[in-house]
mmCIF file of C-alpha atoms in Angstrom:
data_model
loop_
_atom_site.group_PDB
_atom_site.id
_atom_site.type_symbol
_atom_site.label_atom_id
_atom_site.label_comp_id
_atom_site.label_asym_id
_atom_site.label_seq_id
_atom_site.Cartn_x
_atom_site.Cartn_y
_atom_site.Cartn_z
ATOM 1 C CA UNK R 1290 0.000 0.000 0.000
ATOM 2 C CA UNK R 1291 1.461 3.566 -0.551
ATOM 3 C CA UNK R 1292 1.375 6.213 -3.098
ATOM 4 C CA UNK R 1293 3.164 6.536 -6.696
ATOM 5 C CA UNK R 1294 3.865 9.418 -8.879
ATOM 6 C CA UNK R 1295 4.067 8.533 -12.475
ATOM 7 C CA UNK R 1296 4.925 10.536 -15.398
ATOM 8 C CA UNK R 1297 3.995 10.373 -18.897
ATOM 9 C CA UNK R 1298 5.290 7.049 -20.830
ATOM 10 C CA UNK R 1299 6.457 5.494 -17.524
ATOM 11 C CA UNK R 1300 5.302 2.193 -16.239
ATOM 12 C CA UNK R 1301 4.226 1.218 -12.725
ATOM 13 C CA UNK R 1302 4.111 -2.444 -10.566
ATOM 14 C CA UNK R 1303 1.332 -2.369 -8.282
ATOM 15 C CA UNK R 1304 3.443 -5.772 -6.638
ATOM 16 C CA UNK R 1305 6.435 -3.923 -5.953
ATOM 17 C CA UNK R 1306 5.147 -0.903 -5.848
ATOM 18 C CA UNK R 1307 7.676 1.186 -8.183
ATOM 19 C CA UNK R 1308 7.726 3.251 -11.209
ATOM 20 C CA UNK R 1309 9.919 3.032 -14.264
ATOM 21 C CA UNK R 1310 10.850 -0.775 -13.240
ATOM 22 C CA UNK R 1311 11.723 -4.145 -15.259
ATOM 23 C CA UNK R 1312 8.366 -6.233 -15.196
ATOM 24 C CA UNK R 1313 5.979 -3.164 -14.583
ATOM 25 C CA UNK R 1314 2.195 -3.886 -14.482
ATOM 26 C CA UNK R 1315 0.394 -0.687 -16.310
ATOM 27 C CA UNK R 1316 1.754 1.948 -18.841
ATOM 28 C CA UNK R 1317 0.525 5.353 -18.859
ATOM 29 C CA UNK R 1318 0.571 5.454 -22.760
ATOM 30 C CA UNK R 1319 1.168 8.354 -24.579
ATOM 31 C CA UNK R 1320 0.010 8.492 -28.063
ATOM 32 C CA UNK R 1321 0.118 12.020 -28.620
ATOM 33 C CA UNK R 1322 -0.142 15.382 -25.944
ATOM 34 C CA UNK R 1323 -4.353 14.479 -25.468
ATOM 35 C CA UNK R 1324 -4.701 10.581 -26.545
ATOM 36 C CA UNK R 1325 -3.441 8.999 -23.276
ATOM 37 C CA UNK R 1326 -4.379 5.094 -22.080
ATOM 38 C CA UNK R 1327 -3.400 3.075 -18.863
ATOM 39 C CA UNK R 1328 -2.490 -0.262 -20.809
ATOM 40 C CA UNK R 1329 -1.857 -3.408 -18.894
ATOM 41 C CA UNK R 1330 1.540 -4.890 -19.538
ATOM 42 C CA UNK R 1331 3.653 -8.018 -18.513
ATOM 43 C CA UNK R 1332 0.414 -10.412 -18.448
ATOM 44 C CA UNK R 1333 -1.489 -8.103 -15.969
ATOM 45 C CA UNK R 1334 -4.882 -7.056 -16.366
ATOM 46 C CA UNK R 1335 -7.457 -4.177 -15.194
ATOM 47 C CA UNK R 1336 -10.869 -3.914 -14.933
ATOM 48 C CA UNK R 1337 -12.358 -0.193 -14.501
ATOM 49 C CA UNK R 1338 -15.958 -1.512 -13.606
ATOM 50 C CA UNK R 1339 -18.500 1.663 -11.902
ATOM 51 C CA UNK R 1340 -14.853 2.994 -10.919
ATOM 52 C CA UNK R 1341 -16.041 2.763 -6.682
ATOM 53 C CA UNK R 1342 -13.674 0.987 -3.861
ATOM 54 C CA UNK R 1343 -14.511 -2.338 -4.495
ATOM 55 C CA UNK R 1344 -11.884 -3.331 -2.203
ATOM 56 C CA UNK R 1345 -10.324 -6.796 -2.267
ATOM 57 C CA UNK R 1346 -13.279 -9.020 -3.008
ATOM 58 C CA UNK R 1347 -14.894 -6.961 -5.221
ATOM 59 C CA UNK R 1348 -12.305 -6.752 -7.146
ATOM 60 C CA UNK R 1349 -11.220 -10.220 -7.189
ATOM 61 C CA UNK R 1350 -14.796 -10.924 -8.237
ATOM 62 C CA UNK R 1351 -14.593 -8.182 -11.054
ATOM 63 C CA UNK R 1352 -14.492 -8.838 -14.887
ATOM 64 C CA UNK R 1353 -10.775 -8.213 -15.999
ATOM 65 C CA UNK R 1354 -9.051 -7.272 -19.829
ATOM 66 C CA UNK R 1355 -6.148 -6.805 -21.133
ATOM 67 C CA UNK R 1356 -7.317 -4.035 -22.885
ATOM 68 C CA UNK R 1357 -5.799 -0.172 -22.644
ATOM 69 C CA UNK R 1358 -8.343 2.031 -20.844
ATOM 70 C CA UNK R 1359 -8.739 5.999 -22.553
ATOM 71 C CA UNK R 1360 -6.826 8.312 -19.351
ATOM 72 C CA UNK R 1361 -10.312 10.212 -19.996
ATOM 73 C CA UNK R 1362 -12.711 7.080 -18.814
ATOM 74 C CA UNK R 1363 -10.524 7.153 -15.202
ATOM 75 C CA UNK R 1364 -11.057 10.514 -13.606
ATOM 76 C CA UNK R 1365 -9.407 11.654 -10.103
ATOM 77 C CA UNK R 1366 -11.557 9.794 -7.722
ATOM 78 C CA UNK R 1367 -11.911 6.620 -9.506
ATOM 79 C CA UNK R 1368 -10.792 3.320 -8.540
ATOM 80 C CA UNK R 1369 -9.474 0.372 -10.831
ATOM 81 C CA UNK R 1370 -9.158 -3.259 -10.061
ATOM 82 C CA UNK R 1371 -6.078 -5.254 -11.461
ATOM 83 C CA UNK R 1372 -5.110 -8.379 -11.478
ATOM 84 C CA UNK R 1373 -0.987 -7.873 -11.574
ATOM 85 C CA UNK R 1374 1.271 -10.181 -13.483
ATOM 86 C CA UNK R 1375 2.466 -11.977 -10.347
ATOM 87 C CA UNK R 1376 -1.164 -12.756 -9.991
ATOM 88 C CA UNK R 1377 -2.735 -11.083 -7.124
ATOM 89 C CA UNK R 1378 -5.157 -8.400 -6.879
ATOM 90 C CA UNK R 1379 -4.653 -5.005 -6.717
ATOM 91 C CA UNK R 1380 -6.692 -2.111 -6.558
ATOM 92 C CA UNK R 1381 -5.775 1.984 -7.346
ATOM 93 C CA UNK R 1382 -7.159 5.050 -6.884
ATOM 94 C CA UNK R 1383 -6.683 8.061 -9.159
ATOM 95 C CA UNK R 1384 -5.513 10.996 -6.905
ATOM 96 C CA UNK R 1385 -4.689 13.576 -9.284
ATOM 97 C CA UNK R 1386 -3.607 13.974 -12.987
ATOM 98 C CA UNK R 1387 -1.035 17.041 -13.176
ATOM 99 C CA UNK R 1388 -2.209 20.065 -15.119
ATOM 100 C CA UNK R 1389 -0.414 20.824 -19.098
ATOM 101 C CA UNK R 1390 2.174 18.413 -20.790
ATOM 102 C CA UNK R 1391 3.974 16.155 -19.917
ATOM 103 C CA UNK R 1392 1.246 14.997 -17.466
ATOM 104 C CA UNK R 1393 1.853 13.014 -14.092
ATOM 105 C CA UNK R 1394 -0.645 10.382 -12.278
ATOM 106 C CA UNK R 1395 -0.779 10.696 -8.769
ATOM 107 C CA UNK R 1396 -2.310 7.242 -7.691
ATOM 108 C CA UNK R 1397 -2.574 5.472 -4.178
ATOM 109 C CA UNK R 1398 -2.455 1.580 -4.189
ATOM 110 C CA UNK R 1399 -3.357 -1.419 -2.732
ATOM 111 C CA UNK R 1400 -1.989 -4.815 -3.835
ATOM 112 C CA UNK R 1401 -3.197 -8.184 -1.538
ATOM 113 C CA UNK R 1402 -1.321 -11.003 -0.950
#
């Protein structure tokens, strides 16, 4: 549990909790300055759901995709559920996204054992 800054085009492991690292869970994708995605990487997988806490069973319980996700469907306050490539569940909540380009995610995580 703890919070992560991450800048544009960096990646992020909700195990280990670090940014920029070798076997990374999500990439904040930047296509251009305004098309941005949080795409699952390494075999993980996310699952935005109603964005609410859903906590650890909820989001064990929740329907999960490898698929990107547009920055623009995850607003500050929301909540998304992965399932990280060491295979546990994880959930984060969107904090803040910095102001201008390049951006930064502010993001506060959970993973369970």
């Amino acid at each position: 549990t703890g919070p992560l800054e991450v800048p544009q085009t960096y990646t992020f492991d909700l195990d280990a909790g670090g940014v920029g690292v070798a076997g990374a869970d999500i990439w904040f994708h930047a296509v251009t300055n305004t098309e941005l995605y949080l795409e699952p990487r390494s075999g993980a997988q996310m699952a935005v759901g109603d964005r609410s806490n859903r906590g650890r069973d909820g989001c064990a319980a929740a329907s999960f995709s490898t698929a990107r996700v547009a920055l623009s469907a995850v607003p500050v306050g929301s909540y998304v559920c992965v399932r990280t490539n060491e295979g546990r569940i994880s959930q984060f909540r969107m904090n803040a996204i910095s102001s201008g380009s390049p951006k930064t995610l502010s993001i506060g995580y959970t993973t369970w054992q």
